[in-house]
């Protein structure tokens, strides 16, 4: 048996050596020693940032600032008067915080108005259904509409039963798979239902968990297809309607929606900076979106991402640190309608792409941080990975492939490196786009670590002698 174990051990060592050799020959990049020394030379500054944000004067500051903001303004639909006041507040507050070049940059956003709305089950019994009209949906006729219901579980089932859909309200009772899969019913359900003659569509909320809570969000209409009103209903009610239909019960619903799209109105992206000392025209951009849906408080989506971006700059300013290139925070408008604010910003600034060092966005929660998602060259990723080692004490140092974010995608396509916050957000879609998105779902200590990660990554990149390699 000893020989057997010795043979296994030798086999393991040979396989391990082959793995190391494969890793060393597959294009893996080693950070040059001079850049490693440069990053190591920022240790004192990094420690000051981390201590300030997690144990010092900045502890819980980002949570408290966001709580004050959300308690003051509540939710902030792009184009609304509330959103305008929120932007004005942020400009004044960031100026008072001592940041540089604080200003708003205009962007046109849809002027979508929800109005009064309701959905009432009439047959087989009377029940008010919890619902939220989907963003950019048209409304019903003034007196509403009443129709029988067809429940389907998928687009395929709808098409197979298309002869049953004419003149009816189609209910999509799709099972949660993932946000990327299930959100297609929210986005495309109305047009798919209209193609087979339905007069309205109701979509089971895009969430894996519900306490009778509807979850709204944006939808789109396909060109050349009749626009019919569409709303989300709760998981519980969608399943109930499916059970009723399976028993052969006739289902009738009255739907009323005053929703209307009245052109576009001007909103603003909010911008603030810590000016660079050596390369002030080169930019490290951190961001989150300030607008939200008109339910809950927009605390998680995306007040948290916007405020850790402010906090990163605020901590650098408070500690008197001056990076070599400019750190810029942008709080976007119109993200929930499809990225209207960031589209305008990109078109206004795309000629500066060569001066954009990295663009970063946090829009997937500010829960327990795990690391940074990154898009860019292998050389750039290796440098970012070296920087992220500073977050190892918080188990938040991993650099994952694939940054994402509606507001920064255009920059990726133009070759600019990108980053997004990775965090333990398994319950994110429990509260997403619902009345449950309040400060209660956020934790002050977790937000501090997210802010520290955001500050460390952006400051160190901004303070390197050279921009990240493309």
mmCIF file with all atom_site columns, C-alpha atoms in Angstrom, residues 65-272:
data_model
loop_
_atom_site.group_PDB
_atom_site.id
_atom_site.type_symbol
_atom_site.label_atom_id
_atom_site.label_alt_id
_atom_site.label_comp_id
_atom_site.label_asym_id
_atom_site.label_entity_id
_atom_site.label_seq_id
_atom_site.pdbx_PDB_ins_code
_atom_site.Cartn_x
_atom_site.Cartn_y
_atom_site.Cartn_z
_atom_site.occupancy
_atom_site.B_iso_or_equiv
_atom_site.pdbx_formal_charge
_atom_site.auth_seq_id
_atom_site.auth_comp_id
_atom_site.auth_asym_id
_atom_site.auth_atom_id
_atom_site.pdbx_PDB_model_num
ATOM 1   C CA . UNK A 1 65  ? -25.750 59.990 3.855   1.00 0.00 ? 65  UNK A CA 1
ATOM 2   C CA . UNK A 1 66  ? -27.893 57.676 1.743   1.00 0.00 ? 66  UNK A CA 1
ATOM 3   C CA . UNK A 1 67  ? -30.473 57.315 4.507   1.00 0.00 ? 67  UNK A CA 1
ATOM 4   C CA . UNK A 1 68  ? -30.792 61.093 4.777   1.00 0.00 ? 68  UNK A CA 1
ATOM 5   C CA . UNK A 1 69  ? -31.134 61.341 1.009   1.00 0.00 ? 69  UNK A CA 1
ATOM 6   C CA . UNK A 1 70  ? -33.732 58.585 0.586   1.00 0.00 ? 70  UNK A CA 1
ATOM 7   C CA . UNK A 1 71  ? -35.718 59.705 3.624   1.00 0.00 ? 71  UNK A CA 1
ATOM 8   C CA . UNK A 1 72  ? -35.793 63.218 2.166   1.00 0.00 ? 72  UNK A CA 1
ATOM 9   C CA . UNK A 1 73  ? -36.677 62.404 -1.446  1.00 0.00 ? 73  UNK A CA 1
ATOM 10  C CA . UNK A 1 74  ? -37.933 58.822 -1.525  1.00 0.00 ? 74  UNK A CA 1
ATOM 11  C CA . UNK A 1 75  ? -38.000 57.320 -5.001  1.00 0.00 ? 75  UNK A CA 1
ATOM 12  C CA . UNK A 1 76  ? -36.763 59.351 -7.981  1.00 0.00 ? 76  UNK A CA 1
ATOM 13  C CA . UNK A 1 77  ? -38.290 58.625 -11.371 1.00 0.00 ? 77  UNK A CA 1
ATOM 14  C CA . UNK A 1 78  ? -36.185 60.186 -14.117 1.00 0.00 ? 78  UNK A CA 1
ATOM 15  C CA . UNK A 1 79  ? -37.926 63.246 -15.489 1.00 0.00 ? 79  UNK A CA 1
ATOM 16  C CA . UNK A 1 80  ? -39.928 63.848 -12.321 1.00 0.00 ? 80  UNK A CA 1
ATOM 17  C CA . UNK A 1 81  ? -39.800 66.975 -10.182 1.00 0.00 ? 81  UNK A CA 1
ATOM 18  C CA . UNK A 1 82  ? -38.512 64.815 -7.325  1.00 0.00 ? 82  UNK A CA 1
ATOM 19  C CA . UNK A 1 83  ? -35.555 63.686 -9.418  1.00 0.00 ? 83  UNK A CA 1
ATOM 20  C CA . UNK A 1 84  ? -34.813 67.297 -10.339 1.00 0.00 ? 84  UNK A CA 1
ATOM 21  C CA . UNK A 1 85  ? -34.789 68.295 -6.678  1.00 0.00 ? 85  UNK A CA 1
ATOM 22  C CA . UNK A 1 86  ? -32.593 65.283 -5.835  1.00 0.00 ? 86  UNK A CA 1
ATOM 23  C CA . UNK A 1 87  ? -30.016 66.344 -8.439  1.00 0.00 ? 87  UNK A CA 1
ATOM 24  C CA . UNK A 1 88  ? -30.030 69.911 -7.130  1.00 0.00 ? 88  UNK A CA 1
ATOM 25  C CA . UNK A 1 89  ? -29.513 68.574 -3.608  1.00 0.00 ? 89  UNK A CA 1
ATOM 26  C CA . UNK A 1 90  ? -26.590 66.403 -4.701  1.00 0.00 ? 90  UNK A CA 1
ATOM 27  C CA . UNK A 1 91  ? -24.880 69.267 -6.528  1.00 0.00 ? 91  UNK A CA 1
ATOM 28  C CA . UNK A 1 92  ? -25.145 71.469 -3.446  1.00 0.00 ? 92  UNK A CA 1
ATOM 29  C CA . UNK A 1 93  ? -24.072 68.724 -1.051  1.00 0.00 ? 93  UNK A CA 1
ATOM 30  C CA . UNK A 1 94  ? -21.070 67.629 -3.115  1.00 0.00 ? 94  UNK A CA 1
ATOM 31  C CA . UNK A 1 95  ? -19.931 71.226 -3.423  1.00 0.00 ? 95  UNK A CA 1
ATOM 32  C CA . UNK A 1 96  ? -20.227 71.589 0.340   1.00 0.00 ? 96  UNK A CA 1
ATOM 33  C CA . UNK A 1 97  ? -18.169 68.391 0.652   1.00 0.00 ? 97  UNK A CA 1
ATOM 34  C CA . UNK A 1 98  ? -15.285 70.213 -1.033  1.00 0.00 ? 98  UNK A CA 1
ATOM 35  C CA . UNK A 1 99  ? -15.159 68.244 -4.282  1.00 0.00 ? 99  UNK A CA 1
ATOM 36  C CA . UNK A 1 100 ? -13.897 69.836 -7.487  1.00 0.00 ? 100 UNK A CA 1
ATOM 37  C CA . UNK A 1 101 ? -15.829 70.816 -10.610 1.00 0.00 ? 101 UNK A CA 1
ATOM 38  C CA . UNK A 1 102 ? -19.247 69.823 -9.245  1.00 0.00 ? 102 UNK A CA 1
ATOM 39  C CA . UNK A 1 103 ? -21.926 70.370 -11.880 1.00 0.00 ? 103 UNK A CA 1
ATOM 40  C CA . UNK A 1 104 ? -24.853 68.874 -13.749 1.00 0.00 ? 104 UNK A CA 1
ATOM 41  C CA . UNK A 1 105 ? -24.798 67.845 -17.401 1.00 0.00 ? 105 UNK A CA 1
ATOM 42  C CA . UNK A 1 106 ? -28.160 67.836 -19.217 1.00 0.00 ? 106 UNK A CA 1
ATOM 43  C CA . UNK A 1 107 ? -29.737 64.733 -20.704 1.00 0.00 ? 107 UNK A CA 1
ATOM 44  C CA . UNK A 1 108 ? -33.203 64.225 -22.146 1.00 0.00 ? 108 UNK A CA 1
ATOM 45  C CA . UNK A 1 109 ? -35.226 61.395 -20.586 1.00 0.00 ? 109 UNK A CA 1
ATOM 46  C CA . UNK A 1 110 ? -38.707 59.975 -21.243 1.00 0.00 ? 110 UNK A CA 1
ATOM 47  C CA . UNK A 1 111 ? -41.528 61.814 -19.520 1.00 0.00 ? 111 UNK A CA 1
ATOM 48  C CA . UNK A 1 112 ? -43.475 58.705 -18.545 1.00 0.00 ? 112 UNK A CA 1
ATOM 49  C CA . UNK A 1 113 ? -46.337 59.223 -16.105 1.00 0.00 ? 113 UNK A CA 1
ATOM 50  C CA . UNK A 1 114 ? -47.817 56.278 -14.217 1.00 0.00 ? 114 UNK A CA 1
ATOM 51  C CA . UNK A 1 115 ? -51.109 57.799 -13.090 1.00 0.00 ? 115 UNK A CA 1
ATOM 52  C CA . UNK A 1 116 ? -53.821 55.818 -11.340 1.00 0.00 ? 116 UNK A CA 1
ATOM 53  C CA . UNK A 1 117 ? -53.913 52.090 -11.981 1.00 0.00 ? 117 UNK A CA 1
ATOM 54  C CA . UNK A 1 118 ? -55.644 48.962 -10.779 1.00 0.00 ? 118 UNK A CA 1
ATOM 55  C CA . UNK A 1 119 ? -56.316 45.351 -11.690 1.00 0.00 ? 119 UNK A CA 1
ATOM 56  C CA . UNK A 1 120 ? -59.390 43.564 -10.363 1.00 0.00 ? 120 UNK A CA 1
ATOM 57  C CA . UNK A 1 121 ? -60.237 39.908 -10.681 1.00 0.00 ? 121 UNK A CA 1
ATOM 58  C CA . UNK A 1 122 ? -63.979 39.682 -11.502 1.00 0.00 ? 122 UNK A CA 1
ATOM 59  C CA . UNK A 1 123 ? -64.418 35.968 -12.228 1.00 0.00 ? 123 UNK A CA 1
ATOM 60  C CA . UNK A 1 124 ? -64.469 33.466 -10.586 1.00 0.00 ? 124 UNK A CA 1
ATOM 61  C CA . UNK A 1 125 ? -64.529 35.870 -7.627  1.00 0.00 ? 125 UNK A CA 1
ATOM 62  C CA . UNK A 1 126 ? -63.794 39.509 -6.924  1.00 0.00 ? 126 UNK A CA 1
ATOM 63  C CA . UNK A 1 127 ? -60.271 40.347 -5.709  1.00 0.00 ? 127 UNK A CA 1
ATOM 64  C CA . UNK A 1 128 ? -58.036 43.373 -6.093  1.00 0.00 ? 128 UNK A CA 1
ATOM 65  C CA . UNK A 1 129 ? -54.723 42.262 -7.582  1.00 0.00 ? 129 UNK A CA 1
ATOM 66  C CA . UNK A 1 130 ? -51.497 43.933 -6.470  1.00 0.00 ? 130 UNK A CA 1
ATOM 67  C CA . UNK A 1 131 ? -49.976 45.380 -9.650  1.00 0.00 ? 131 UNK A CA 1
ATOM 68  C CA . UNK A 1 132 ? -47.569 47.953 -11.049 1.00 0.00 ? 132 UNK A CA 1
ATOM 69  C CA . UNK A 1 133 ? -47.690 49.250 -14.598 1.00 0.00 ? 133 UNK A CA 1
ATOM 70  C CA . UNK A 1 134 ? -44.464 48.613 -16.475 1.00 0.00 ? 134 UNK A CA 1
ATOM 71  C CA . UNK A 1 135 ? -42.370 51.628 -17.373 1.00 0.00 ? 135 UNK A CA 1
ATOM 72  C CA . UNK A 1 136 ? -43.076 53.143 -20.824 1.00 0.00 ? 136 UNK A CA 1
ATOM 73  C CA . UNK A 1 137 ? -46.344 51.197 -21.149 1.00 0.00 ? 137 UNK A CA 1
ATOM 74  C CA . UNK A 1 138 ? -49.350 52.846 -22.734 1.00 0.00 ? 138 UNK A CA 1
ATOM 75  C CA . UNK A 1 139 ? -52.524 53.157 -20.717 1.00 0.00 ? 139 UNK A CA 1
ATOM 76  C CA . UNK A 1 140 ? -55.900 51.533 -21.097 1.00 0.00 ? 140 UNK A CA 1
ATOM 77  C CA . UNK A 1 141 ? -58.939 53.376 -22.462 1.00 0.00 ? 141 UNK A CA 1
ATOM 78  C CA . UNK A 1 142 ? -60.194 55.982 -19.994 1.00 0.00 ? 142 UNK A CA 1
ATOM 79  C CA . UNK A 1 143 ? -62.729 53.632 -18.423 1.00 0.00 ? 143 UNK A CA 1
ATOM 80  C CA . UNK A 1 144 ? -60.338 50.706 -18.401 1.00 0.00 ? 144 UNK A CA 1
ATOM 81  C CA . UNK A 1 145 ? -60.844 47.377 -20.133 1.00 0.00 ? 145 UNK A CA 1
ATOM 82  C CA . UNK A 1 146 ? -62.393 44.092 -19.102 1.00 0.00 ? 146 UNK A CA 1
ATOM 83  C CA . UNK A 1 147 ? -61.595 40.768 -20.714 1.00 0.00 ? 147 UNK A CA 1
ATOM 84  C CA . UNK A 1 148 ? -61.201 37.075 -20.169 1.00 0.00 ? 148 UNK A CA 1
ATOM 85  C CA . UNK A 1 149 ? -57.720 35.784 -19.384 1.00 0.00 ? 149 UNK A CA 1
ATOM 86  C CA . UNK A 1 150 ? -55.341 33.341 -21.043 1.00 0.00 ? 150 UNK A CA 1
ATOM 87  C CA . UNK A 1 151 ? -52.478 32.185 -18.798 1.00 0.00 ? 151 UNK A CA 1
ATOM 88  C CA . UNK A 1 152 ? -49.298 30.895 -20.449 1.00 0.00 ? 152 UNK A CA 1
ATOM 89  C CA . UNK A 1 153 ? -45.955 29.850 -19.037 1.00 0.00 ? 153 UNK A CA 1
ATOM 90  C CA . UNK A 1 154 ? -43.768 30.822 -21.983 1.00 0.00 ? 154 UNK A CA 1
ATOM 91  C CA . UNK A 1 155 ? -43.644 32.518 -25.364 1.00 0.00 ? 155 UNK A CA 1
ATOM 92  C CA . UNK A 1 156 ? -43.712 29.084 -26.977 1.00 0.00 ? 156 UNK A CA 1
ATOM 93  C CA . UNK A 1 157 ? -46.958 28.223 -25.198 1.00 0.00 ? 157 UNK A CA 1
ATOM 94  C CA . UNK A 1 158 ? -48.427 31.563 -26.257 1.00 0.00 ? 158 UNK A CA 1
ATOM 95  C CA . UNK A 1 159 ? -47.622 30.870 -29.885 1.00 0.00 ? 159 UNK A CA 1
ATOM 96  C CA . UNK A 1 160 ? -48.998 27.323 -29.653 1.00 0.00 ? 160 UNK A CA 1
ATOM 97  C CA . UNK A 1 161 ? -52.251 28.687 -28.191 1.00 0.00 ? 161 UNK A CA 1
ATOM 98  C CA . UNK A 1 162 ? -52.423 31.806 -30.340 1.00 0.00 ? 162 UNK A CA 1
ATOM 99  C CA . UNK A 1 163 ? -55.964 30.982 -31.505 1.00 0.00 ? 163 UNK A CA 1
ATOM 100 C CA . UNK A 1 164 ? -57.162 31.381 -27.899 1.00 0.00 ? 164 UNK A CA 1
ATOM 101 C CA . UNK A 1 165 ? -55.552 34.788 -27.268 1.00 0.00 ? 165 UNK A CA 1
ATOM 102 C CA . UNK A 1 166 ? -57.562 37.182 -29.440 1.00 0.00 ? 166 UNK A CA 1
ATOM 103 C CA . UNK A 1 167 ? -59.409 39.803 -27.382 1.00 0.00 ? 167 UNK A CA 1
ATOM 104 C CA . UNK A 1 168 ? -58.019 38.465 -24.121 1.00 0.00 ? 168 UNK A CA 1
ATOM 105 C CA . UNK A 1 169 ? -55.619 39.609 -21.421 1.00 0.00 ? 169 UNK A CA 1
ATOM 106 C CA . UNK A 1 170 ? -52.571 37.365 -21.610 1.00 0.00 ? 170 UNK A CA 1
ATOM 107 C CA . UNK A 1 171 ? -50.934 36.531 -18.284 1.00 0.00 ? 171 UNK A CA 1
ATOM 108 C CA . UNK A 1 172 ? -47.322 35.361 -18.454 1.00 0.00 ? 172 UNK A CA 1
ATOM 109 C CA . UNK A 1 173 ? -46.738 32.997 -15.528 1.00 0.00 ? 173 UNK A CA 1
ATOM 110 C CA . UNK A 1 174 ? -43.096 32.280 -16.363 1.00 0.00 ? 174 UNK A CA 1
ATOM 111 C CA . UNK A 1 175 ? -41.026 30.511 -13.710 1.00 0.00 ? 175 UNK A CA 1
ATOM 112 C CA . UNK A 1 176 ? -37.987 32.393 -12.429 1.00 0.00 ? 176 UNK A CA 1
ATOM 113 C CA . UNK A 1 177 ? -34.855 31.136 -14.135 1.00 0.00 ? 177 UNK A CA 1
ATOM 114 C CA . UNK A 1 178 ? -32.512 34.106 -13.817 1.00 0.00 ? 178 UNK A CA 1
ATOM 115 C CA . UNK A 1 179 ? -32.936 37.802 -14.304 1.00 0.00 ? 179 UNK A CA 1
ATOM 116 C CA . UNK A 1 180 ? -31.399 37.656 -17.777 1.00 0.00 ? 180 UNK A CA 1
ATOM 117 C CA . UNK A 1 181 ? -33.879 34.994 -18.886 1.00 0.00 ? 181 UNK A CA 1
ATOM 118 C CA . UNK A 1 182 ? -37.036 35.974 -17.033 1.00 0.00 ? 182 UNK A CA 1
ATOM 119 C CA . UNK A 1 183 ? -36.797 39.701 -17.761 1.00 0.00 ? 183 UNK A CA 1
ATOM 120 C CA . UNK A 1 184 ? -37.520 38.968 -21.439 1.00 0.00 ? 184 UNK A CA 1
ATOM 121 C CA . UNK A 1 185 ? -41.186 38.518 -20.524 1.00 0.00 ? 185 UNK A CA 1
ATOM 122 C CA . UNK A 1 186 ? -41.269 41.933 -18.908 1.00 0.00 ? 186 UNK A CA 1
ATOM 123 C CA . UNK A 1 187 ? -39.495 43.538 -21.834 1.00 0.00 ? 187 UNK A CA 1
ATOM 124 C CA . UNK A 1 188 ? -41.190 41.787 -24.755 1.00 0.00 ? 188 UNK A CA 1
ATOM 125 C CA . UNK A 1 189 ? -44.402 40.353 -23.323 1.00 0.00 ? 189 UNK A CA 1
ATOM 126 C CA . UNK A 1 190 ? -46.701 43.118 -24.537 1.00 0.00 ? 190 UNK A CA 1
ATOM 127 C CA . UNK A 1 191 ? -45.605 42.936 -28.166 1.00 0.00 ? 191 UNK A CA 1
ATOM 128 C CA . UNK A 1 192 ? -45.644 39.132 -28.218 1.00 0.00 ? 192 UNK A CA 1
ATOM 129 C CA . UNK A 1 193 ? -49.175 39.153 -26.800 1.00 0.00 ? 193 UNK A CA 1
ATOM 130 C CA . UNK A 1 194 ? -50.291 41.842 -29.259 1.00 0.00 ? 194 UNK A CA 1
ATOM 131 C CA . UNK A 1 195 ? -49.044 39.768 -32.199 1.00 0.00 ? 195 UNK A CA 1
ATOM 132 C CA . UNK A 1 196 ? -51.696 37.138 -31.426 1.00 0.00 ? 196 UNK A CA 1
ATOM 133 C CA . UNK A 1 197 ? -54.499 39.634 -30.832 1.00 0.00 ? 197 UNK A CA 1
ATOM 134 C CA . UNK A 1 198 ? -54.375 40.138 -27.056 1.00 0.00 ? 198 UNK A CA 1
ATOM 135 C CA . UNK A 1 199 ? -55.597 43.493 -25.747 1.00 0.00 ? 199 UNK A CA 1
ATOM 136 C CA . UNK A 1 200 ? -53.359 43.643 -22.649 1.00 0.00 ? 200 UNK A CA 1
ATOM 137 C CA . UNK A 1 201 ? -50.575 41.706 -20.961 1.00 0.00 ? 201 UNK A CA 1
ATOM 138 C CA . UNK A 1 202 ? -49.891 40.990 -17.302 1.00 0.00 ? 202 UNK A CA 1
ATOM 139 C CA . UNK A 1 203 ? -46.443 39.670 -16.390 1.00 0.00 ? 203 UNK A CA 1
ATOM 140 C CA . UNK A 1 204 ? -45.508 37.671 -13.313 1.00 0.00 ? 204 UNK A CA 1
ATOM 141 C CA . UNK A 1 205 ? -42.975 39.787 -11.424 1.00 0.00 ? 205 UNK A CA 1
ATOM 142 C CA . UNK A 1 206 ? -39.333 39.078 -12.253 1.00 0.00 ? 206 UNK A CA 1
ATOM 143 C CA . UNK A 1 207 ? -38.237 37.831 -8.848  1.00 0.00 ? 207 UNK A CA 1
ATOM 144 C CA . UNK A 1 208 ? -37.410 34.499 -7.177  1.00 0.00 ? 208 UNK A CA 1
ATOM 145 C CA . UNK A 1 209 ? -39.197 35.504 -3.959  1.00 0.00 ? 209 UNK A CA 1
ATOM 146 C CA . UNK A 1 210 ? -42.346 37.430 -3.169  1.00 0.00 ? 210 UNK A CA 1
ATOM 147 C CA . UNK A 1 211 ? -44.518 38.516 -0.284  1.00 0.00 ? 211 UNK A CA 1
ATOM 148 C CA . UNK A 1 212 ? -47.341 39.537 -2.623  1.00 0.00 ? 212 UNK A CA 1
ATOM 149 C CA . UNK A 1 213 ? -45.014 42.211 -3.990  1.00 0.00 ? 213 UNK A CA 1
ATOM 150 C CA . UNK A 1 214 ? -45.189 43.423 -7.600  1.00 0.00 ? 214 UNK A CA 1
ATOM 151 C CA . UNK A 1 215 ? -41.883 44.369 -9.255  1.00 0.00 ? 215 UNK A CA 1
ATOM 152 C CA . UNK A 1 216 ? -41.961 46.983 -11.995 1.00 0.00 ? 216 UNK A CA 1
ATOM 153 C CA . UNK A 1 217 ? -39.356 47.802 -14.665 1.00 0.00 ? 217 UNK A CA 1
ATOM 154 C CA . UNK A 1 218 ? -39.010 49.000 -18.229 1.00 0.00 ? 218 UNK A CA 1
ATOM 155 C CA . UNK A 1 219 ? -40.657 47.357 -21.212 1.00 0.00 ? 219 UNK A CA 1
ATOM 156 C CA . UNK A 1 220 ? -40.323 47.984 -24.944 1.00 0.00 ? 220 UNK A CA 1
ATOM 157 C CA . UNK A 1 221 ? -42.635 47.912 -27.938 1.00 0.00 ? 221 UNK A CA 1
ATOM 158 C CA . UNK A 1 222 ? -41.642 46.380 -31.238 1.00 0.00 ? 222 UNK A CA 1
ATOM 159 C CA . UNK A 1 223 ? -41.979 48.584 -34.294 1.00 0.00 ? 223 UNK A CA 1
ATOM 160 C CA . UNK A 1 224 ? -45.079 47.878 -36.335 1.00 0.00 ? 224 UNK A CA 1
ATOM 161 C CA . UNK A 1 225 ? -46.842 46.021 -33.511 1.00 0.00 ? 225 UNK A CA 1
ATOM 162 C CA . UNK A 1 226 ? -49.875 47.478 -31.753 1.00 0.00 ? 226 UNK A CA 1
ATOM 163 C CA . UNK A 1 227 ? -49.058 48.950 -28.358 1.00 0.00 ? 227 UNK A CA 1
ATOM 164 C CA . UNK A 1 228 ? -51.127 47.347 -25.640 1.00 0.00 ? 228 UNK A CA 1
ATOM 165 C CA . UNK A 1 229 ? -51.042 48.147 -21.903 1.00 0.00 ? 229 UNK A CA 1
ATOM 166 C CA . UNK A 1 230 ? -48.877 45.934 -19.734 1.00 0.00 ? 230 UNK A CA 1
ATOM 167 C CA . UNK A 1 231 ? -48.267 45.601 -16.006 1.00 0.00 ? 231 UNK A CA 1
ATOM 168 C CA . UNK A 1 232 ? -46.658 43.249 -13.539 1.00 0.00 ? 232 UNK A CA 1
ATOM 169 C CA . UNK A 1 233 ? -48.599 41.250 -11.000 1.00 0.00 ? 233 UNK A CA 1
ATOM 170 C CA . UNK A 1 234 ? -47.320 39.233 -8.068  1.00 0.00 ? 234 UNK A CA 1
ATOM 171 C CA . UNK A 1 235 ? -45.895 35.729 -8.208  1.00 0.00 ? 235 UNK A CA 1
ATOM 172 C CA . UNK A 1 236 ? -48.721 34.579 -5.935  1.00 0.00 ? 236 UNK A CA 1
ATOM 173 C CA . UNK A 1 237 ? -51.482 35.962 -8.144  1.00 0.00 ? 237 UNK A CA 1
ATOM 174 C CA . UNK A 1 238 ? -49.930 34.693 -11.370 1.00 0.00 ? 238 UNK A CA 1
ATOM 175 C CA . UNK A 1 239 ? -49.739 31.201 -9.904  1.00 0.00 ? 239 UNK A CA 1
ATOM 176 C CA . UNK A 1 240 ? -53.307 31.466 -8.608  1.00 0.00 ? 240 UNK A CA 1
ATOM 177 C CA . UNK A 1 241 ? -54.595 32.397 -12.057 1.00 0.00 ? 241 UNK A CA 1
ATOM 178 C CA . UNK A 1 242 ? -52.683 29.470 -13.561 1.00 0.00 ? 242 UNK A CA 1
ATOM 179 C CA . UNK A 1 243 ? -54.312 27.080 -11.076 1.00 0.00 ? 243 UNK A CA 1
ATOM 180 C CA . UNK A 1 244 ? -57.759 28.476 -11.869 1.00 0.00 ? 244 UNK A CA 1
ATOM 181 C CA . UNK A 1 245 ? -57.220 28.008 -15.595 1.00 0.00 ? 245 UNK A CA 1
ATOM 182 C CA . UNK A 1 246 ? -55.921 24.454 -15.087 1.00 0.00 ? 246 UNK A CA 1
ATOM 183 C CA . UNK A 1 247 ? -59.236 23.608 -13.409 1.00 0.00 ? 247 UNK A CA 1
ATOM 184 C CA . UNK A 1 248 ? -61.142 24.932 -16.430 1.00 0.00 ? 248 UNK A CA 1
ATOM 185 C CA . UNK A 1 249 ? -62.413 28.004 -14.567 1.00 0.00 ? 249 UNK A CA 1
ATOM 186 C CA . UNK A 1 250 ? -63.315 31.121 -16.551 1.00 0.00 ? 250 UNK A CA 1
ATOM 187 C CA . UNK A 1 251 ? -61.151 34.070 -15.505 1.00 0.00 ? 251 UNK A CA 1
ATOM 188 C CA . UNK A 1 252 ? -62.050 37.709 -16.096 1.00 0.00 ? 252 UNK A CA 1
ATOM 189 C CA . UNK A 1 253 ? -60.044 40.800 -15.109 1.00 0.00 ? 253 UNK A CA 1
ATOM 190 C CA . UNK A 1 254 ? -60.739 44.526 -15.266 1.00 0.00 ? 254 UNK A CA 1
ATOM 191 C CA . UNK A 1 255 ? -57.562 46.552 -15.899 1.00 0.00 ? 255 UNK A CA 1
ATOM 192 C CA . UNK A 1 256 ? -57.256 50.314 -15.548 1.00 0.00 ? 256 UNK A CA 1
ATOM 193 C CA . UNK A 1 257 ? -54.049 52.241 -16.290 1.00 0.00 ? 257 UNK A CA 1
ATOM 194 C CA . UNK A 1 258 ? -53.689 55.995 -16.775 1.00 0.00 ? 258 UNK A CA 1
ATOM 195 C CA . UNK A 1 259 ? -50.078 55.519 -17.938 1.00 0.00 ? 259 UNK A CA 1
ATOM 196 C CA . UNK A 1 260 ? -48.864 57.893 -20.630 1.00 0.00 ? 260 UNK A CA 1
ATOM 197 C CA . UNK A 1 261 ? -45.616 58.888 -22.333 1.00 0.00 ? 261 UNK A CA 1
ATOM 198 C CA . UNK A 1 262 ? -45.550 62.637 -22.893 1.00 0.00 ? 262 UNK A CA 1
ATOM 199 C CA . UNK A 1 263 ? -42.418 63.136 -24.976 1.00 0.00 ? 263 UNK A CA 1
ATOM 200 C CA . UNK A 1 264 ? -39.111 63.878 -23.248 1.00 0.00 ? 264 UNK A CA 1
ATOM 201 C CA . UNK A 1 265 ? -37.982 66.292 -20.538 1.00 0.00 ? 265 UNK A CA 1
ATOM 202 C CA . UNK A 1 266 ? -34.567 67.472 -19.447 1.00 0.00 ? 266 UNK A CA 1
ATOM 203 C CA . UNK A 1 267 ? -32.819 65.823 -16.527 1.00 0.00 ? 267 UNK A CA 1
ATOM 204 C CA . UNK A 1 268 ? -29.157 65.893 -15.505 1.00 0.00 ? 268 UNK A CA 1
ATOM 205 C CA . UNK A 1 269 ? -26.209 63.638 -14.780 1.00 0.00 ? 269 UNK A CA 1
ATOM 206 C CA . UNK A 1 270 ? -24.428 64.813 -11.627 1.00 0.00 ? 270 UNK A CA 1
ATOM 207 C CA . UNK A 1 271 ? -20.643 65.138 -11.857 1.00 0.00 ? 271 UNK A CA 1
ATOM 208 C CA . UNK A 1 272 ? -17.921 65.765 -9.245  1.00 0.00 ? 272 UNK A CA 1
#
